[in-house]
Short mmCIF file of C-alpha atoms in Angstrom, two decimals:
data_model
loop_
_atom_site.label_atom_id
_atom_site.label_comp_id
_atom_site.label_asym_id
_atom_site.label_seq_id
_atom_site.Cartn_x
_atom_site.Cartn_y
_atom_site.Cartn_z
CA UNK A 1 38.70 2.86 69.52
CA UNK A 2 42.40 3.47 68.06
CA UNK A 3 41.49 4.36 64.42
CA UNK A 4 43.46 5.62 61.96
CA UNK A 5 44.43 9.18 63.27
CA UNK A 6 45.28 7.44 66.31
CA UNK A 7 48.09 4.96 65.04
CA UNK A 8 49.64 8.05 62.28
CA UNK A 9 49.92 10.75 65.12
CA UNK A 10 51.48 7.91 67.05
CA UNK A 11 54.43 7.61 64.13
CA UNK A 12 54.40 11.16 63.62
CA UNK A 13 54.97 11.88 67.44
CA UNK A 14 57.67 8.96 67.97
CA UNK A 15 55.42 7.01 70.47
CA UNK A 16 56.37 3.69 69.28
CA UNK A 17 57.23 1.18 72.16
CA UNK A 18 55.77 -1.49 70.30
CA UNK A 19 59.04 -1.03 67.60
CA UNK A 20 61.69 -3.65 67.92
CA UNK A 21 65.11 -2.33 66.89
CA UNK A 22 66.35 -5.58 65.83
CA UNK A 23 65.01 -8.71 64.06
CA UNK A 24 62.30 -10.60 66.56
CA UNK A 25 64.21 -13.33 67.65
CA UNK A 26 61.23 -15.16 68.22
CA UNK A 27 60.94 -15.00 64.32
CA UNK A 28 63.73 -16.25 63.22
CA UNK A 29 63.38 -19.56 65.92
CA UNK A 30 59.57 -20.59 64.49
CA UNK A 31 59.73 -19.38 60.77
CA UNK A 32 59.06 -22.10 59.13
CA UNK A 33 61.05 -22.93 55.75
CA UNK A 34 59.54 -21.99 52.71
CA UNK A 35 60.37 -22.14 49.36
CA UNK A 36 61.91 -19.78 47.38
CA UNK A 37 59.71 -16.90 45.26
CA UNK A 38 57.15 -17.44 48.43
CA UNK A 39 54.96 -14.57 48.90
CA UNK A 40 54.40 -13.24 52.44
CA UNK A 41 52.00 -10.57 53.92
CA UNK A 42 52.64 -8.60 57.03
CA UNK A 43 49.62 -6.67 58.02
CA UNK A 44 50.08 -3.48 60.15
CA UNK A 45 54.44 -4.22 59.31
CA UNK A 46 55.35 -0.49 60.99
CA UNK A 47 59.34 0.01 59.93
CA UNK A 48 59.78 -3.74 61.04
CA UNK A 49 63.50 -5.50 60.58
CA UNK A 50 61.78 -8.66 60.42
CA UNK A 51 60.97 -7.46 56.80
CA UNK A 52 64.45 -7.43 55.62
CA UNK A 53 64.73 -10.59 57.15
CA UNK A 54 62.24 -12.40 55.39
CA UNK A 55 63.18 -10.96 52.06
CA UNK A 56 66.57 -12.42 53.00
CA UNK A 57 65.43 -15.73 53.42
CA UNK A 58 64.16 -15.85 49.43
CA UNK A 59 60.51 -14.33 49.86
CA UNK A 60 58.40 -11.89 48.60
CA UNK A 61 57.52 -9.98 51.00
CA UNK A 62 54.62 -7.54 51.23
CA UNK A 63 53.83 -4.87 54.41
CA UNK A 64 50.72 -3.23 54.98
CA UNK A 65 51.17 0.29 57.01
CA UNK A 66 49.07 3.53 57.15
CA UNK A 67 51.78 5.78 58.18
CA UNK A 68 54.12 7.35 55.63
CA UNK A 69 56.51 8.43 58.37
CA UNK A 70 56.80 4.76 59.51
CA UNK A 71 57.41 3.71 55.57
CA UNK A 72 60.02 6.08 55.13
CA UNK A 73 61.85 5.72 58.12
CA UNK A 74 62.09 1.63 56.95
CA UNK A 75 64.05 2.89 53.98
CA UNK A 76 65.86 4.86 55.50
CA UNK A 77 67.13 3.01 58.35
CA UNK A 78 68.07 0.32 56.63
CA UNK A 79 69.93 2.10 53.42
CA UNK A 80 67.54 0.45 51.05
CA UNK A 81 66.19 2.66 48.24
CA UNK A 82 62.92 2.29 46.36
CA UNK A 83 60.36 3.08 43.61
CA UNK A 84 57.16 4.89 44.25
CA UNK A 85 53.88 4.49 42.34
CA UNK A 86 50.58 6.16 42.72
CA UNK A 87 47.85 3.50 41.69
CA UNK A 88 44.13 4.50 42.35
CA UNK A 89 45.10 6.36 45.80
CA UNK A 90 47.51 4.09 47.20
CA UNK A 91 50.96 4.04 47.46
CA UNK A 92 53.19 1.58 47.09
CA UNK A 93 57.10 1.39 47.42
CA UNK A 94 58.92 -1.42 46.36
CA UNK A 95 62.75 -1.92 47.60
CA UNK A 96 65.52 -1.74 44.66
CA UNK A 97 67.97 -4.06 46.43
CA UNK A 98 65.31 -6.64 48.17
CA UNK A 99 61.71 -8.20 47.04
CA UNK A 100 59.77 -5.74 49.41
CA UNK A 101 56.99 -4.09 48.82
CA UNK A 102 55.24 -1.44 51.27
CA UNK A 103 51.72 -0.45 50.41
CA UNK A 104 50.42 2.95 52.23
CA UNK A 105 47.01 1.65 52.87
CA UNK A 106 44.38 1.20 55.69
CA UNK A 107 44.52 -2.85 56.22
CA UNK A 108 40.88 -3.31 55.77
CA UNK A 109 40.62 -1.80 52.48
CA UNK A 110 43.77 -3.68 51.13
CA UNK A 111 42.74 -6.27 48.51
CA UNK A 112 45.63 -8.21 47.21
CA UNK A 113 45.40 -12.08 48.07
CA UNK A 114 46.41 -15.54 47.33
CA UNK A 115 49.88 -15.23 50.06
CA UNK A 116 51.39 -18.55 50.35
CA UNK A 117 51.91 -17.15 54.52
CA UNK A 118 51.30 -14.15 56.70
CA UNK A 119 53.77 -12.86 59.43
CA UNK A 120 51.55 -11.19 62.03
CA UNK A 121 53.42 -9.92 65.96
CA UNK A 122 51.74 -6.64 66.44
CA UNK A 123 48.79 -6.41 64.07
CA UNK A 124 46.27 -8.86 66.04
CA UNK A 125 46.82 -7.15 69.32
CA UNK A 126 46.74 -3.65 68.10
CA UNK A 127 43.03 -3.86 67.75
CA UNK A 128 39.74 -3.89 70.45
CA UNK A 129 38.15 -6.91 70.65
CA UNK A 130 35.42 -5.28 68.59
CA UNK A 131 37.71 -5.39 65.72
CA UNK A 132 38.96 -8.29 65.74
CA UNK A 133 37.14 -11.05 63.96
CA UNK A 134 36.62 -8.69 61.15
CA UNK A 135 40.90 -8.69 61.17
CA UNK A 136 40.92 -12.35 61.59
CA UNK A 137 38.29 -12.74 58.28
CA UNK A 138 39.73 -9.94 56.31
CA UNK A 139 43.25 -11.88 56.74
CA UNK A 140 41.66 -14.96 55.53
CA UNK A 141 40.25 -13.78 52.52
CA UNK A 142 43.88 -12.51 51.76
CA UNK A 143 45.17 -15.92 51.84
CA UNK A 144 45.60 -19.18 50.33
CA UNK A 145 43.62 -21.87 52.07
CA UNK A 146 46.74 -23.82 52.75
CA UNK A 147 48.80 -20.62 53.93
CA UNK A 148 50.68 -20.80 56.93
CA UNK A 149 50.40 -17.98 59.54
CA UNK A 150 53.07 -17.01 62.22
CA UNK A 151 51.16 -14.88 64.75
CA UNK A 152 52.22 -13.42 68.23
CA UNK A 153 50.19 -12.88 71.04
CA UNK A 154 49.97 -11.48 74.44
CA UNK A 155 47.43 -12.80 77.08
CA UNK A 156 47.74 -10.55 79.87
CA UNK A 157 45.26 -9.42 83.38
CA UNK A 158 45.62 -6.71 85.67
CA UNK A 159 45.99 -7.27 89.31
CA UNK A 160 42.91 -4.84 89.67
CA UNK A 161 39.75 -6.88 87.90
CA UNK A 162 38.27 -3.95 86.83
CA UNK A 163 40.82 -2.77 84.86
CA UNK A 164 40.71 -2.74 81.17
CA UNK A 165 43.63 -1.66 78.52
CA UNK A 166 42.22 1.41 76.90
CA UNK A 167 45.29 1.27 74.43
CA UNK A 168 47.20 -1.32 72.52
CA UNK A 169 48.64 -3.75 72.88
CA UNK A 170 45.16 -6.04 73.71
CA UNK A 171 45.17 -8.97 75.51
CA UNK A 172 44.10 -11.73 73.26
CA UNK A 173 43.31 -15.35 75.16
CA UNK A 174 43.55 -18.86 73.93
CA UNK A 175 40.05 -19.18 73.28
CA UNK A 176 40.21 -16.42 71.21
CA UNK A 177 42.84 -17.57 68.64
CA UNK A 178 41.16 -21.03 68.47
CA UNK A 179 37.75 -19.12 67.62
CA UNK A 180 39.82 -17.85 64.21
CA UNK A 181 41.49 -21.02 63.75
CA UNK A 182 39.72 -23.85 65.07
CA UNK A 183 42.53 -26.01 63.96
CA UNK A 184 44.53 -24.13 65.93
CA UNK A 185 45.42 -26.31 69.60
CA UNK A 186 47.89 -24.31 71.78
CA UNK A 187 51.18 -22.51 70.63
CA UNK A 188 54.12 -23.41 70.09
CA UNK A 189 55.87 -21.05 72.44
CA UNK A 190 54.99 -18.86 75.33
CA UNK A 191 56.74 -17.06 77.91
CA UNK A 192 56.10 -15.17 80.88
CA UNK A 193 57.19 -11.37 79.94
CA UNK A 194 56.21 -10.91 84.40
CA UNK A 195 58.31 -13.25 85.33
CA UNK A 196 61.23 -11.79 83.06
CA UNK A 197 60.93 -7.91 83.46
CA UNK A 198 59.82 -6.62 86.81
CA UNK A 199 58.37 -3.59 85.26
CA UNK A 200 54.74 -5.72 84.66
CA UNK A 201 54.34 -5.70 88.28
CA UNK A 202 55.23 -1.88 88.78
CA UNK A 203 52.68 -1.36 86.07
CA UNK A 204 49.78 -3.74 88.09
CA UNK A 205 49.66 -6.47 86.12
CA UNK A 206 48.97 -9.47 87.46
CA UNK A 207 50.63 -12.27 84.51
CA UNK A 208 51.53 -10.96 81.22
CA UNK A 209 52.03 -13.87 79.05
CA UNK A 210 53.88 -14.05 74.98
CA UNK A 211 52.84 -16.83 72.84
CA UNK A 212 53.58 -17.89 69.53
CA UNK A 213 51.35 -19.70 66.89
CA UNK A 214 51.98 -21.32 64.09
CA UNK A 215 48.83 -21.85 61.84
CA UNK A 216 48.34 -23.60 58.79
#
């Protein structure tokens, strides 16, 4: 199981090929428009551009991240300053030039609720399957009941059936988002990462599939 040492020697070690140096297009096509002053959580956020973007759009946007490496770096690379408080063991840094807030916190023990919309690409699949539904109803519970949710997936098999990812990112099927969200149909958006980047098949998988939801 990847617990927490696992994802801060990660940071601390630069083994980060799940970082995107630039905004996720995907994103910026299927955000949908919110109003102004909205609040947004990002669970697991990392040193994510997609916050900035957000915050640009009007929100307020909170991350969730255990690693203080990752939550410095953010700053850094993207020249924004901040304030840092020490509240009953967790620390949070909020941006001086944009409405972000990063909170230095394990996801499951973070409390704060009533988001008007969560942005989730690498938070879902970053956990086993064992983990998972108590994500899914953690998330919930940090919601409003009408919030929209953004989430991106990856549905992937090997060629060999035997074979099972022993790391992130997990494969996470259909089925499997429509067990969290009932309401929840099909996505909006999927694409064959296989078909586009021949390094899937050097690697033995046999499809390895991006989707994008849009909940709520």
């Amino acid at each position: 199981m990847q617990n927490n040492k696992f994802w801060i020697e990660k940071w601390q070690t630069g083994q980060i090929g799940f970082h995107l140096e630039e905004v996720n297009p995907l994103l910026i096509e299927f955000w949908p428009k919110l109003a102004q002053g909205k609040t947004v959580l990002v669970p697991l956020c990392g040193k994510s551009k997609d916050l900035v973007w957000l915050a640009q759009q009007g929100l307020k946007v909170v991350g969730v991240e255990l690693s203080e490496v990752a939550i410095k770096d953010f700053f850094k690379e993207n020249r924004l300053t901040y304030n840092r408080a020490l509240e009953n063991g967790v620390m949070y840094y909020q941006a001086k030039e944009l409405s972000i807030l990063l909170v230095q916190q394990d996801f499951f023990e973070f409390k704060q609720s009533d988001f008007d919309a969560c942005y989730d690409r690498a938070a879902l699949v970053a956990f086993p399957a064992n983990m998972r539904v108590a994500y899914s109803q953690h998330l919930k519970r940090r919601l409003k009941p009408d919030a929209i949710i953004l989430l991106v997936t990856l549905d992937y098999a090997y060629q060999d059936q035997n074979k099972l990812a022993q790391s992130p990112p997990f494969n996470v099927c259909d089925e499997e988002v429509a067990n969290y969200w009932p309401s929840q149909l099909s996505p909006v958006f999927e694409q064959s990462l296989y078909e586009l980047n021949s390094k899937y098949a050097a690697k033995g998988y046999q499809f390895f599939d991006e989707k994008v939801w849009l909940i709520g």
